[in-house]
PDB file of C-alpha atoms in Angstrom:
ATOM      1  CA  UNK A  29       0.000   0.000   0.000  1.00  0.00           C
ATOM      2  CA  UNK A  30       1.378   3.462  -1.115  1.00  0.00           C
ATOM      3  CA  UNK A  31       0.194   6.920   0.567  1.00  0.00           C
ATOM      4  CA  UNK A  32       0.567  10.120  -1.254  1.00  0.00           C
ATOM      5  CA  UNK A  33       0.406  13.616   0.919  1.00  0.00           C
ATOM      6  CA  UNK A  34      -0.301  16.684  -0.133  1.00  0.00           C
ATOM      7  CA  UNK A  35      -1.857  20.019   0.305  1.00  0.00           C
ATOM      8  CA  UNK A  36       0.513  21.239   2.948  1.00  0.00           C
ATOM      9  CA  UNK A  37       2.008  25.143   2.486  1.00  0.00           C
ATOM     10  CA  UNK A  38       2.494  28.606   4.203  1.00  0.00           C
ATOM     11  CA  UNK A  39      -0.921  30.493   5.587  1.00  0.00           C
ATOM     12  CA  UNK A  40      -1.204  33.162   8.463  1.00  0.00           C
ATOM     13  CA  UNK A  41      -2.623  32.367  11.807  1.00  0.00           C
ATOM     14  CA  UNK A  42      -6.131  32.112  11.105  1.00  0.00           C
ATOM     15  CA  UNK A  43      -6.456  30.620   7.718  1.00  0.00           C
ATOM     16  CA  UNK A  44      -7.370  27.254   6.114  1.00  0.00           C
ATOM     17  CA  UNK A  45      -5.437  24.348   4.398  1.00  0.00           C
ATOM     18  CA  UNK A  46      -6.701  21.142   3.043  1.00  0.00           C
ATOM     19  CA  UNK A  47      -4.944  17.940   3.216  1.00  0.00           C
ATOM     20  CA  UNK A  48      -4.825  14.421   1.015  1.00  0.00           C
ATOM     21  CA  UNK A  49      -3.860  11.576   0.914  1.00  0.00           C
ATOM     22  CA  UNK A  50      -4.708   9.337  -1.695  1.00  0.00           C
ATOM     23  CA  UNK A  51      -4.040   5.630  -0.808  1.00  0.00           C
ATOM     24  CA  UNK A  52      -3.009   2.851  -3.862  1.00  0.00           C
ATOM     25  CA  UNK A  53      -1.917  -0.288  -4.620  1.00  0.00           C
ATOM     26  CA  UNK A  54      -3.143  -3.767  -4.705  1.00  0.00           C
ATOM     27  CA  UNK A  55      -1.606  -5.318  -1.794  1.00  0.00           C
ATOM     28  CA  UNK A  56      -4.866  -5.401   0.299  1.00  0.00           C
ATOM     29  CA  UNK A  57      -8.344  -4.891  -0.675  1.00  0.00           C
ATOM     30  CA  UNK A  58      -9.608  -1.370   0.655  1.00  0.00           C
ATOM     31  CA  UNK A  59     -12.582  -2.620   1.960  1.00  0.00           C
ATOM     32  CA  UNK A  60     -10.271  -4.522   4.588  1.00  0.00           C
ATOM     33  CA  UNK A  61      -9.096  -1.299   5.585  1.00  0.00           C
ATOM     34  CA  UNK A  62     -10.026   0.381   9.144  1.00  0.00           C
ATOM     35  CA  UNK A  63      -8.312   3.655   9.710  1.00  0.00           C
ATOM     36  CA  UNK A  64      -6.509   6.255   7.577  1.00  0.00           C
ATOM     37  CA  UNK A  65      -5.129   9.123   9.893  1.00  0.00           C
ATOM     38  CA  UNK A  66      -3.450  11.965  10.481  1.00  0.00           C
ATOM     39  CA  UNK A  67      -0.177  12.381  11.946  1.00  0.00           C
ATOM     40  CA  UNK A  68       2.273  15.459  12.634  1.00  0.00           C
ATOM     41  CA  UNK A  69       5.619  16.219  13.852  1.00  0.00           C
ATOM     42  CA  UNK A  70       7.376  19.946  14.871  1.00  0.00           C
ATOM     43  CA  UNK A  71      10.637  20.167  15.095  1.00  0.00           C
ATOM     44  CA  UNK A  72      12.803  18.627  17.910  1.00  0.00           C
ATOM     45  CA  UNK A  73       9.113  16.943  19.430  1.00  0.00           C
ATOM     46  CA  UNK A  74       7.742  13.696  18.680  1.00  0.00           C
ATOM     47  CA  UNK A  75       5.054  12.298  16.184  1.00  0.00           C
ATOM     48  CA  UNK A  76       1.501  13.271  17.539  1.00  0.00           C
ATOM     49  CA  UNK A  77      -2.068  12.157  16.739  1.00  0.00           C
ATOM     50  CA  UNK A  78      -3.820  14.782  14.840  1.00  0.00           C
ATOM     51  CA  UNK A  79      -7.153  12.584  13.250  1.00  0.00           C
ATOM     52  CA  UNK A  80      -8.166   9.063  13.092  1.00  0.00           C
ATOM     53  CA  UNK A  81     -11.445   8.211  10.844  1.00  0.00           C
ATOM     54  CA  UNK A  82     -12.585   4.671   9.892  1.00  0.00           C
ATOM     55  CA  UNK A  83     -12.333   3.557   6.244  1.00  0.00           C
ATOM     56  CA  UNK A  84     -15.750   1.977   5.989  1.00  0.00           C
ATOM     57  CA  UNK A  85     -18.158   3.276   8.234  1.00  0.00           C
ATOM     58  CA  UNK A  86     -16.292   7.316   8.608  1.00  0.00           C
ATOM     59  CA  UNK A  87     -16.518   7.335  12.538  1.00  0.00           C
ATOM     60  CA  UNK A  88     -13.815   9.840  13.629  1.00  0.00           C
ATOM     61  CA  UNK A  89     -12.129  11.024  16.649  1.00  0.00           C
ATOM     62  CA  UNK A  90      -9.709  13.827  17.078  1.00  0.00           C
ATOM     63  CA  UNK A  91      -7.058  14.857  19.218  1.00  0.00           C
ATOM     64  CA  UNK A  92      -7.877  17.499  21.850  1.00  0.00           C
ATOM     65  CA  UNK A  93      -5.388  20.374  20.254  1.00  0.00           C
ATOM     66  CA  UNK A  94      -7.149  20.085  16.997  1.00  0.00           C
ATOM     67  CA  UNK A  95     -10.973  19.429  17.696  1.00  0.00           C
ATOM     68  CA  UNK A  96     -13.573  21.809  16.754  1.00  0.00           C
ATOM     69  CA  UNK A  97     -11.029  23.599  13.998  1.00  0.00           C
ATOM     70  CA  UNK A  98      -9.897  20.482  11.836  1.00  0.00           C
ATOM     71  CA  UNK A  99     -12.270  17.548  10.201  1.00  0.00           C
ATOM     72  CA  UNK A 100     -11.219  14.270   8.708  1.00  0.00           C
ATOM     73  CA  UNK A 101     -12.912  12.662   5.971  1.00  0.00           C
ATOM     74  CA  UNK A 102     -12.628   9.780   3.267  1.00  0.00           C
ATOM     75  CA  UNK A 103     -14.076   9.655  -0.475  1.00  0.00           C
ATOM     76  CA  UNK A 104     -13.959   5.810  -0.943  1.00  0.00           C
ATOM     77  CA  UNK A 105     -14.474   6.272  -4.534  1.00  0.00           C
ATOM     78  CA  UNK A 106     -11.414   7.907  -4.584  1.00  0.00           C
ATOM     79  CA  UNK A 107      -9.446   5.987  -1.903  1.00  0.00           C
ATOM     80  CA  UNK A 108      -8.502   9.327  -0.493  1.00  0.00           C
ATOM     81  CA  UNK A 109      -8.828  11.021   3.028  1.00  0.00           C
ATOM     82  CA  UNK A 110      -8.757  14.632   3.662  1.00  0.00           C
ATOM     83  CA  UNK A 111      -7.638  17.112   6.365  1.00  0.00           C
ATOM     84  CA  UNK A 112      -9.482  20.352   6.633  1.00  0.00           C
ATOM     85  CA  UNK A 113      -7.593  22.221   8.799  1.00  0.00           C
ATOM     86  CA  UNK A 114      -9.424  25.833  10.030  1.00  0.00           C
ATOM     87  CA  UNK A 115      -8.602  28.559  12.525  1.00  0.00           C
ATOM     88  CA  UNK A 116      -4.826  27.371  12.130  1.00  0.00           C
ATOM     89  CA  UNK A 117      -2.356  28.884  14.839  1.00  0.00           C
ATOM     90  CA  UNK A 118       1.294  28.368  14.362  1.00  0.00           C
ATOM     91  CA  UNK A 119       1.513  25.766  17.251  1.00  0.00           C
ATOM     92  CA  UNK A 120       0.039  23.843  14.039  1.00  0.00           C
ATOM     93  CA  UNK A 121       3.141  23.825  12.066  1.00  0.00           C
ATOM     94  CA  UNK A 122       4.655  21.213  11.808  1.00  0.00           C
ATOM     95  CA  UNK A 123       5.068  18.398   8.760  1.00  0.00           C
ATOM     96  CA  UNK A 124       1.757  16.069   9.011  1.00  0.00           C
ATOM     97  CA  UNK A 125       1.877  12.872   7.486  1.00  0.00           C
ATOM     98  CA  UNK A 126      -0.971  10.091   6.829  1.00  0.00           C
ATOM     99  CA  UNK A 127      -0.770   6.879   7.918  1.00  0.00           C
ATOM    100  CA  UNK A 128      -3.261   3.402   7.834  1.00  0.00           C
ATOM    101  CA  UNK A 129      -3.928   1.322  10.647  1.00  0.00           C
ATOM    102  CA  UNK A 130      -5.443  -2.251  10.103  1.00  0.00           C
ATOM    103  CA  UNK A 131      -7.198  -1.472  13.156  1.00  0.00           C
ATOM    104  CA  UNK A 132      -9.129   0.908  14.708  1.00  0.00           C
ATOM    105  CA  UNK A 133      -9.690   3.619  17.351  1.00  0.00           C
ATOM    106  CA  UNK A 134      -5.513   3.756  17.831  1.00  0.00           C
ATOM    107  CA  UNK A 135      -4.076   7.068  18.252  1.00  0.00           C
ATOM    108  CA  UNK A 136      -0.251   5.966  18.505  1.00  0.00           C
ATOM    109  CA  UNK A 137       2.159   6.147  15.792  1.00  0.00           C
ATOM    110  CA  UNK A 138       3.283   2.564  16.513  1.00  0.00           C
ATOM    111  CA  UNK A 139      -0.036   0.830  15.347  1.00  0.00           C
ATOM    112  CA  UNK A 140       0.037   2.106  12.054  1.00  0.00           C
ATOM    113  CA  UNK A 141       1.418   0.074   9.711  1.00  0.00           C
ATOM    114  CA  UNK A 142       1.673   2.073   6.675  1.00  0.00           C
ATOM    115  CA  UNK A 143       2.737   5.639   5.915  1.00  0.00           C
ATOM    116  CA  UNK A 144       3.280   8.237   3.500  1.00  0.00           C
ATOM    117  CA  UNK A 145       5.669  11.177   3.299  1.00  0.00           C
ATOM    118  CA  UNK A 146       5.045  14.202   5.385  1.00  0.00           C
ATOM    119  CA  UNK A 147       3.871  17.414   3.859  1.00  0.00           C
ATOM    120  CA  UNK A 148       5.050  20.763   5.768  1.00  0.00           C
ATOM    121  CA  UNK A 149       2.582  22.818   7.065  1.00  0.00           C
ATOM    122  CA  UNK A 150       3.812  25.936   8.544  1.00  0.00           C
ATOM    123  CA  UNK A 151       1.722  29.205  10.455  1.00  0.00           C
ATOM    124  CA  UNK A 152       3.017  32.223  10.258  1.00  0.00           C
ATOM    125  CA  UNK A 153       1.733  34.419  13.117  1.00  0.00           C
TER     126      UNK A 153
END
C-alpha cells in the first residue's frame, strides 16, 4: 500500500489548508481497511495524533489540540482522506503525514502500519 500527501504550504494564523492523501496499490483490498489518519511532527518533538477516521463506516475522533477547527474525511471512490484544517495557529506547524492502521480507534504512531511522506505545514503568526 502506497500513501501520497499533499496540500501542505504557508498560511497566516487564522487561515485554512486542506490535506490528502490518496491511498493505492493492490496489496490489500480497501474494503479490509479500518483507519486512515493523520499524523504530525514539529521540530525537535515527537510524532503526535492529529485525526483518526474509519475507512468503511467514517466514525472519527480527534485529538484534543485540533478538535472543533480540523475535520477528517474519506471519499472511498477515490481511496482518499482529507484534512481540513481551520482557525490554524502556528503551534500547528509542523510536517503532518498520513498513515493506515489495520485497526481501529488507535491514536499511537506505533499501530500504524503504513505511511506516506510528510507534507510541511507551517503558520506564520
Amino acid at each position: 500500500v502506497q500513501l501520497q500527501a499533499s496540500g501542505g504550504g504557508l498560511v497566516q494564523a487564522g487561515g485554512s489548508l486542506r490535506l490528502s492523501c490518496a491511498a493505492s496499490g493492490r496489496s490489500f483490498s480497501f474494503s479490509s481497511i479500518y483507519t486512515l489518519g493523520w499524523f504530525r511532527q514539529a521540530p525537535g518533538k515527537e510524532r503526535e495524533f492529529v485525526a483518526g477516521i474509519g475507512w468503511i463506516g467514517g466514525n472519527s475522533y480527534y485529538a484534543d489540540s485540533v478538535r472543533g477547527r480540523f475535520t477528517i474525511s474519506r471519499d472511498n471512490a477515490k481511496n482518499t482522506v482529507y484534512l481540513q484544517m481551520r482557525s490554524l495557529k502556528p503551534e500547528d506547524t509542523a510536517d503532518y503525514y498520513c498513515a493506515l492502521d489495520l485497526g481501529y480507534g488507535s491514536r499511537s504512531p506505533r499501530d500504524f502500519e503504513y505511511w506516506g511522506q510528510g507534507t510541511q505545514v507551517t503558520v506564520s503568526s
